[in-house]
Short mmCIF file of C-alpha atoms and ligand atoms in Angstrom, two decimals:
data_model
loop_
_atom_site.label_atom_id
_atom_site.label_comp_id
_atom_site.label_asym_id
_atom_site.label_seq_id
_atom_site.Cartn_x
_atom_site.Cartn_y
_atom_site.Cartn_z
CA MET A 242 20.91 -29.17 -34.92
CA ALA A 243 21.55 -32.28 -32.81
CA GLU A 244 23.14 -31.82 -29.42
CA GLU A 245 26.90 -32.28 -29.26
CA ILE A 246 28.22 -35.02 -26.96
CA ILE A 247 31.98 -34.89 -27.65
CA ARG A 248 34.16 -32.09 -28.98
CA VAL A 249 37.93 -32.09 -29.32
CA GLU A 250 39.79 -28.88 -30.02
CA ASN A 251 43.36 -28.76 -31.32
CA LEU A 252 44.00 -32.12 -29.66
CA LYS A 253 47.63 -33.31 -29.62
CA LYS A 254 49.60 -36.31 -28.48
CA TRP A 255 53.35 -36.31 -28.85
CA PHE A 256 55.19 -39.37 -27.51
CA PRO A 257 58.83 -38.75 -26.52
CA VAL A 258 61.35 -40.88 -28.44
CA ARG A 259 63.86 -42.66 -26.21
CA LEU A 260 67.35 -41.99 -27.53
CA GLY A 261 70.66 -43.59 -26.65
CA PHE A 262 73.60 -41.45 -25.48
CA PHE A 263 75.14 -40.94 -28.95
CA GLU A 264 71.76 -40.52 -30.68
CA SER A 265 70.82 -37.73 -28.28
CA ILE A 266 74.11 -35.94 -29.04
CA ILE A 267 73.43 -36.20 -32.79
CA ALA A 268 69.76 -35.17 -32.46
CA ARG A 269 70.66 -32.18 -30.18
CA ARG A 270 67.05 -31.84 -29.06
CA PRO A 271 64.36 -34.15 -27.69
CA LEU A 272 62.46 -36.00 -30.44
CA PHE A 273 58.75 -36.77 -30.43
CA VAL A 274 56.41 -39.03 -32.36
CA ARG A 275 53.67 -36.58 -33.28
CA ALA A 276 50.90 -39.19 -33.27
CA VAL A 277 48.11 -36.60 -33.14
CA ASP A 278 49.04 -33.07 -34.03
CA GLY A 279 46.20 -30.61 -33.54
CA ILE A 280 42.83 -31.99 -34.60
CA THR A 281 39.34 -30.60 -34.07
CA PHE A 282 35.98 -32.35 -34.53
CA ASP A 283 32.71 -32.96 -32.73
CA ILE A 284 30.33 -35.89 -32.35
CA LYS A 285 26.60 -35.37 -32.02
CA LYS A 286 24.22 -37.23 -29.78
CA LYS A 287 23.03 -40.44 -31.43
CA GLU A 288 25.64 -40.24 -34.17
CA ILE A 289 28.21 -42.73 -35.47
CA PHE A 290 31.19 -40.56 -36.43
CA GLY A 291 33.95 -42.24 -38.44
CA LEU A 292 37.66 -41.59 -38.07
CA ILE A 293 39.41 -43.01 -41.13
CA GLY A 294 43.09 -43.46 -41.90
CA GLU A 295 45.99 -45.80 -42.58
CA SER A 296 47.88 -47.34 -39.71
CA GLY A 297 50.06 -44.62 -38.15
CA SER A 298 47.55 -41.84 -38.91
CA GLY A 299 46.79 -41.23 -35.20
CA LYS A 300 43.18 -42.42 -35.15
CA THR A 301 43.59 -45.01 -32.36
CA THR A 302 45.56 -42.55 -30.21
CA THR A 303 42.71 -40.06 -30.64
CA GLY A 304 40.11 -42.57 -29.42
CA ARG A 305 42.24 -43.52 -26.42
CA MET A 306 42.72 -39.89 -25.43
CA ILE A 307 38.99 -39.22 -25.47
CA VAL A 308 38.28 -42.08 -23.04
CA ARG A 309 41.38 -41.13 -21.04
CA LEU A 310 43.43 -44.26 -21.54
CA ILE A 311 46.21 -41.83 -22.40
CA ARG A 312 46.61 -38.14 -21.58
CA PRO A 313 46.85 -35.50 -24.32
CA THR A 314 49.94 -33.34 -24.77
CA GLY A 315 47.79 -30.36 -25.72
CA GLY A 316 44.32 -29.26 -26.74
CA LYS A 317 40.94 -29.77 -25.13
CA ILE A 318 38.28 -32.50 -24.81
CA PHE A 319 34.66 -31.63 -24.00
CA PHE A 320 31.86 -33.98 -22.90
CA HIS A 321 28.39 -32.39 -23.10
CA ASN A 322 30.16 -29.01 -23.43
CA ARG A 323 32.04 -29.50 -20.17
CA GLU A 324 35.82 -29.50 -20.49
CA ILE A 325 37.16 -32.80 -19.10
CA THR A 326 40.74 -32.72 -20.40
CA ARG A 327 42.46 -32.31 -17.09
CA LEU A 328 39.68 -33.15 -14.64
CA PRO A 329 41.06 -34.76 -11.46
CA GLU A 330 40.47 -38.53 -11.39
CA LYS A 331 37.82 -38.25 -8.66
CA GLU A 332 35.71 -35.83 -10.73
CA PHE A 333 36.28 -37.89 -13.88
CA LYS A 334 35.09 -41.17 -12.31
CA PRO A 335 31.34 -40.67 -12.93
CA ILE A 336 32.10 -39.59 -16.51
CA ARG A 337 34.22 -42.70 -17.11
CA LYS A 338 31.05 -44.78 -16.70
CA LYS A 339 29.45 -42.89 -19.56
CA MET A 340 32.33 -43.47 -21.99
CA GLN A 341 33.46 -46.93 -23.02
CA ILE A 342 35.80 -48.46 -25.60
CA ILE A 343 35.62 -51.62 -27.72
CA PHE A 344 38.99 -52.87 -28.94
CA GLN A 345 39.98 -54.41 -32.25
CA ASP A 346 40.94 -57.80 -30.85
CA PRO A 347 38.25 -59.13 -28.51
CA TYR A 348 40.42 -62.12 -27.65
CA GLU A 349 43.12 -59.91 -26.19
CA SER A 350 40.74 -57.58 -24.42
CA LEU A 351 38.81 -60.37 -22.64
CA ASN A 352 40.50 -62.07 -19.69
CA PRO A 353 40.83 -65.75 -20.75
CA LYS A 354 40.64 -66.95 -17.13
CA MET A 355 37.28 -65.33 -16.41
CA THR A 356 33.84 -66.62 -17.33
CA ILE A 357 31.68 -64.49 -19.59
CA TYR A 358 29.53 -63.60 -16.56
CA ASP A 359 32.50 -62.29 -14.57
CA ILE A 360 33.90 -60.43 -17.59
CA MET A 361 30.56 -58.63 -18.00
CA ALA A 362 30.06 -58.05 -14.26
CA GLU A 363 33.56 -56.68 -13.66
CA PRO A 364 32.96 -53.05 -14.78
CA LEU A 365 29.83 -52.93 -12.59
CA ARG A 366 31.76 -54.21 -9.57
CA VAL A 367 34.65 -51.79 -10.19
CA GLN A 368 32.21 -48.88 -10.45
CA GLN A 369 30.23 -50.22 -7.45
CA VAL A 370 26.97 -50.24 -9.37
CA GLY A 371 24.25 -52.07 -7.42
CA ASN A 372 24.21 -55.32 -5.43
CA GLU A 373 24.81 -58.79 -6.92
CA ASP A 374 21.13 -59.19 -7.94
CA GLU A 375 21.18 -55.88 -9.82
CA ILE A 376 24.50 -56.80 -11.40
CA ALA A 377 23.06 -60.13 -12.59
CA GLU A 378 20.05 -58.34 -14.05
CA ARG A 379 22.26 -55.92 -15.98
CA VAL A 380 24.57 -58.68 -17.23
CA TYR A 381 21.63 -60.73 -18.55
CA LYS A 382 20.10 -57.65 -20.18
CA ALA A 383 23.40 -56.70 -21.88
CA LEU A 384 23.83 -60.27 -23.18
CA GLU A 385 20.33 -60.13 -24.63
CA ASP A 386 21.05 -56.71 -26.16
CA VAL A 387 24.04 -58.14 -28.02
CA GLU A 388 21.94 -61.13 -29.05
CA LEU A 389 23.76 -63.79 -27.03
CA ILE A 390 20.51 -65.57 -26.30
CA PRO A 391 19.64 -67.26 -24.03
CA PRO A 392 22.22 -65.68 -21.67
CA GLU A 393 22.27 -68.87 -19.51
CA GLU A 394 23.96 -70.60 -22.43
CA PHE A 395 26.91 -68.19 -22.38
CA ILE A 396 27.51 -67.00 -18.81
CA HIS A 397 29.51 -70.05 -17.70
CA ARG A 398 31.70 -70.22 -20.80
CA TYR A 399 35.23 -68.84 -21.24
CA PRO A 400 36.31 -66.58 -24.14
CA HIS A 401 38.14 -69.43 -25.94
CA GLU A 402 34.87 -71.38 -26.09
CA LEU A 403 33.23 -68.68 -28.23
CA SER A 404 33.56 -67.82 -31.93
CA GLY A 405 35.22 -64.54 -33.01
CA GLY A 406 31.84 -62.91 -33.62
CA GLN A 407 30.50 -64.04 -30.24
CA ARG A 408 33.61 -62.67 -28.50
CA GLN A 409 33.13 -59.30 -30.17
CA ARG A 410 29.49 -59.38 -29.00
CA VAL A 411 30.72 -60.01 -25.44
CA ALA A 412 33.17 -57.07 -25.79
CA THR A 413 30.28 -54.89 -27.00
CA GLY A 414 28.01 -56.12 -24.19
CA ARG A 415 30.73 -55.39 -21.63
CA ALA A 416 30.94 -51.82 -22.96
CA LEU A 417 27.14 -51.56 -22.77
CA VAL A 418 26.65 -52.91 -19.27
CA LEU A 419 27.38 -49.53 -17.68
CA GLN A 420 24.78 -47.93 -19.95
CA PRO A 421 27.23 -45.50 -21.55
CA GLU A 422 26.29 -42.51 -23.66
CA PHE A 423 29.39 -42.73 -25.84
CA ILE A 424 31.51 -45.63 -27.14
CA VAL A 425 34.83 -45.60 -29.00
CA ALA A 426 34.80 -48.61 -31.34
CA ASP A 427 38.39 -49.14 -32.47
CA GLU A 428 38.39 -51.29 -35.64
CA PRO A 429 35.79 -53.57 -33.99
CA VAL A 430 35.27 -55.81 -37.02
CA SER A 431 38.65 -55.85 -38.75
CA MET A 432 39.59 -59.25 -37.30
CA LEU A 433 36.26 -60.89 -38.06
CA ASP A 434 35.11 -62.86 -41.10
CA VAL A 435 33.33 -60.77 -43.71
CA SER A 436 30.07 -62.65 -43.03
CA ILE A 437 30.11 -61.67 -39.34
CA ARG A 438 31.17 -58.04 -39.91
CA ALA A 439 27.74 -57.00 -41.16
CA GLU A 440 26.09 -58.57 -38.09
CA ILE A 441 28.30 -56.62 -35.66
CA LEU A 442 27.87 -53.37 -37.60
CA ASN A 443 24.09 -53.85 -37.63
CA LEU A 444 24.25 -54.47 -33.90
CA MET A 445 26.07 -51.17 -33.30
CA PHE A 446 23.58 -49.36 -35.49
CA ASP A 447 20.72 -50.95 -33.58
CA LEU A 448 22.23 -49.91 -30.21
CA MET A 449 22.61 -46.36 -31.47
CA GLU A 450 18.94 -46.31 -32.53
CA ARG A 451 17.60 -48.06 -29.42
CA TYR A 452 19.60 -46.38 -26.65
CA GLY A 453 20.81 -43.21 -28.36
CA VAL A 454 24.45 -44.23 -27.81
CA SER A 455 26.95 -42.17 -29.84
CA PHE A 456 30.00 -43.85 -31.39
CA LEU A 457 33.44 -42.84 -32.56
CA TYR A 458 34.02 -45.54 -35.16
CA ILE A 459 37.73 -45.93 -35.95
CA THR A 460 38.66 -47.76 -39.13
CA HIS A 461 41.13 -47.95 -42.01
CA ASP A 462 38.27 -49.09 -44.24
CA ILE A 463 36.47 -46.16 -45.85
CA ALA A 464 34.08 -48.58 -47.61
CA LEU A 465 32.85 -49.92 -44.26
CA ALA A 466 32.50 -46.44 -42.77
CA ARG A 467 30.23 -45.36 -45.60
CA HIS A 468 27.60 -47.88 -44.49
CA ILE A 469 27.25 -46.77 -40.90
CA CYS A 470 28.74 -43.29 -40.36
CA GLU A 471 26.78 -40.11 -40.86
CA ARG A 472 29.94 -37.99 -40.91
CA ILE A 473 33.60 -38.91 -41.23
CA ALA A 474 37.03 -37.33 -40.79
CA VAL A 475 40.01 -38.58 -42.80
CA MET A 476 43.32 -38.50 -40.91
CA TYR A 477 46.85 -38.59 -42.27
CA LEU A 478 50.00 -38.38 -40.13
CA GLY A 479 48.23 -36.92 -37.11
CA LYS A 480 46.18 -34.32 -39.01
CA ILE A 481 42.66 -34.18 -40.41
CA MET A 482 42.78 -33.86 -44.20
CA GLU A 483 39.03 -33.78 -44.87
CA LYS A 484 35.84 -34.03 -42.85
CA GLY A 485 32.14 -33.74 -43.52
CA ASN A 486 29.04 -35.72 -44.39
CA THR A 487 29.96 -39.26 -45.44
CA GLU A 488 27.94 -39.12 -48.67
CA ASP A 489 29.59 -35.85 -49.77
CA ILE A 490 33.08 -37.19 -49.09
CA ILE A 491 32.45 -40.59 -50.66
CA TYR A 492 30.80 -39.27 -53.82
CA GLU A 493 32.86 -36.09 -54.17
CA PRO A 494 36.15 -36.45 -52.32
CA LEU A 495 38.18 -33.26 -52.56
CA HIS A 496 41.47 -34.02 -50.85
CA PRO A 497 43.96 -35.96 -53.02
CA TYR A 498 44.51 -38.39 -50.13
CA THR A 499 40.79 -39.14 -49.78
CA LYS A 500 40.54 -39.56 -53.56
CA ALA A 501 43.34 -42.14 -53.43
CA LEU A 502 41.68 -43.99 -50.54
CA MET A 503 38.39 -44.07 -52.45
CA MET A 504 40.07 -45.42 -55.56
CA ALA A 505 41.39 -48.36 -53.54
CA VAL A 506 37.78 -49.39 -52.76
CA PRO A 507 36.60 -52.11 -55.19
CA SER A 508 33.60 -51.02 -57.25
CA PRO A 509 30.55 -53.31 -57.28
CA ASP A 510 30.12 -52.41 -60.96
CA PRO A 511 32.86 -54.19 -63.00
CA THR A 512 32.13 -52.04 -66.08
CA ALA A 513 32.54 -48.73 -64.20
CA LYS A 514 35.42 -46.59 -65.47
CA ARG A 515 37.89 -45.61 -62.77
CA ILE A 516 40.72 -43.15 -62.81
CA GLU A 517 43.71 -44.76 -61.19
CA VAL A 518 44.96 -42.69 -58.25
CA VAL A 519 47.92 -44.31 -56.60
CA ILE A 520 49.40 -43.33 -53.24
CA LYS A 521 53.10 -43.56 -53.96
CA GLY A 522 55.63 -44.56 -51.32
CA GLU A 523 55.31 -45.28 -47.62
CA ILE A 524 53.69 -43.11 -44.97
CA PRO A 525 56.53 -40.84 -43.69
CA SER A 526 57.78 -40.98 -40.09
CA PRO A 527 55.66 -39.05 -37.60
CA VAL A 528 58.92 -38.15 -35.79
CA ASN A 529 59.92 -35.94 -38.65
CA PRO A 530 56.78 -35.27 -40.70
CA PRO A 531 57.14 -33.51 -44.07
CA SER A 532 57.11 -29.70 -43.98
CA GLY A 533 54.12 -27.75 -45.29
CA CYS A 534 51.38 -30.17 -46.34
CA ARG A 535 52.13 -33.52 -44.71
CA PHE A 536 50.84 -35.35 -47.77
CA HIS A 537 53.09 -33.51 -50.25
CA THR A 538 55.67 -36.33 -50.57
CA ARG A 539 52.96 -38.66 -51.91
CA CYS A 540 50.53 -36.29 -53.57
CA GLN A 541 49.57 -36.71 -57.24
CA GLU A 542 48.29 -33.13 -57.40
CA TYR A 543 51.32 -31.44 -55.84
CA LEU A 544 51.32 -27.70 -56.59
CA GLY A 545 54.99 -27.00 -55.95
CA ASP A 546 56.62 -24.74 -53.37
CA ILE A 547 53.44 -23.73 -51.56
CA CYS A 548 52.68 -27.38 -50.71
CA ARG A 549 56.22 -27.93 -49.44
CA ARG A 550 56.42 -24.73 -47.40
CA GLU A 551 52.98 -23.87 -46.04
CA GLU A 552 50.66 -26.05 -44.04
CA PRO A 553 47.19 -25.84 -45.63
CA PRO A 554 44.45 -24.80 -43.16
CA LEU A 555 41.32 -26.94 -42.83
CA ILE A 556 38.83 -24.69 -44.62
CA HIS A 557 35.06 -24.88 -44.95
CA VAL A 558 33.99 -25.41 -48.55
CA GLY A 559 30.24 -25.63 -47.86
CA LYS A 560 27.57 -27.84 -46.20
CA GLY A 561 29.84 -28.76 -43.28
CA HIS A 562 32.52 -30.09 -45.67
CA TYR A 563 36.11 -29.17 -44.72
CA VAL A 564 39.35 -29.81 -46.59
CA ALA A 565 43.02 -29.09 -45.87
CA CYS A 566 44.58 -28.59 -49.31
CA HIS A 567 46.06 -25.53 -51.03
CA ARG A 568 43.97 -26.28 -54.12
CA TYR A 569 40.93 -25.10 -52.16
CA SER A 570 42.53 -22.52 -49.85
CA GLU A 571 43.93 -20.77 -52.97
CA LYS A 572 40.44 -20.67 -54.54
CA LYS A 573 39.02 -19.07 -51.40
CA LYS A 574 41.47 -16.15 -51.52
FE1 SF4 B 143 48.58 -32.16 -52.53
FE2 SF4 B 143 49.39 -29.67 -52.13
FE3 SF4 B 143 46.88 -30.34 -51.59
FE4 SF4 B 143 48.85 -31.21 -50.07
S1 SF4 B 143 48.22 -29.10 -50.34
S2 SF4 B 143 47.17 -32.39 -50.82
S3 SF4 B 143 50.48 -31.53 -51.57
S4 SF4 B 143 47.86 -30.35 -53.59
#
């Protein structure tokens, strides 16, 4: 069994809703957006773990909590089996170097007034890693690793002088320059042309193989995740609905939500018969999520009262495959 690098246990993030004077009288109690509402998963060393879901499912909030861009409301985060959830900043500083994040929009995450060299060197300077010669060496190496070759051709340029794919390579190189063990990649290819997506995904895969970096790969695109993730978890309204080996979930999805997501993926075989599974309606508000099973207002396999009243536990159905649906918890009884 591969060594675990990250584990989150019952992780929660509730954002308080700001209410006006009259709204707070009507509401009578503080309201919260339950962005992440008690999720548990682990990521192994040298693994790309996928977190899949629609916008508003809580996947981005989860990634940001792990790298401590935001603090959790509850639950625990472990790094190499050491709990880091509430570590004081001073003790967390050396761990911060080992965990990096790549954002969806490289244009927004790269300072337009800085050259590529300074953008890449900045994390090293902030973390006081080496002198200027050592910094230069690391910057050149990271540019080569992300295939911006020769580095001399790129170091004096500004982000607006690069293509979208090159900017995402710079963002990846910037994450790599501190030689992290773990990277959160938050929709890293969703803003790129289809032709460039494969190149960036191959690059991530290559970095995982070469340096043993582990990734949390966040995406709304289950079809993309199937190509690079060994295991995935499917999130809906702040909860995990299904998790397990990617192949098992893709070829035999159990949760009605996962089935619907899979049916939205175009088949390469135009003659293949498909059963239409439609997700009806909009994703409900995370301020007031549906009672019982959170998916019950949109579920095609709704079982009645039990789905409306009782929250289904995430149960193990074999081979590391977990599902949160009364169809399976009832069978287990
Ligand atoms: Fe559908 Fe009920 Fe399963 Fe929820 S618990 S996914 S509502 S069948």
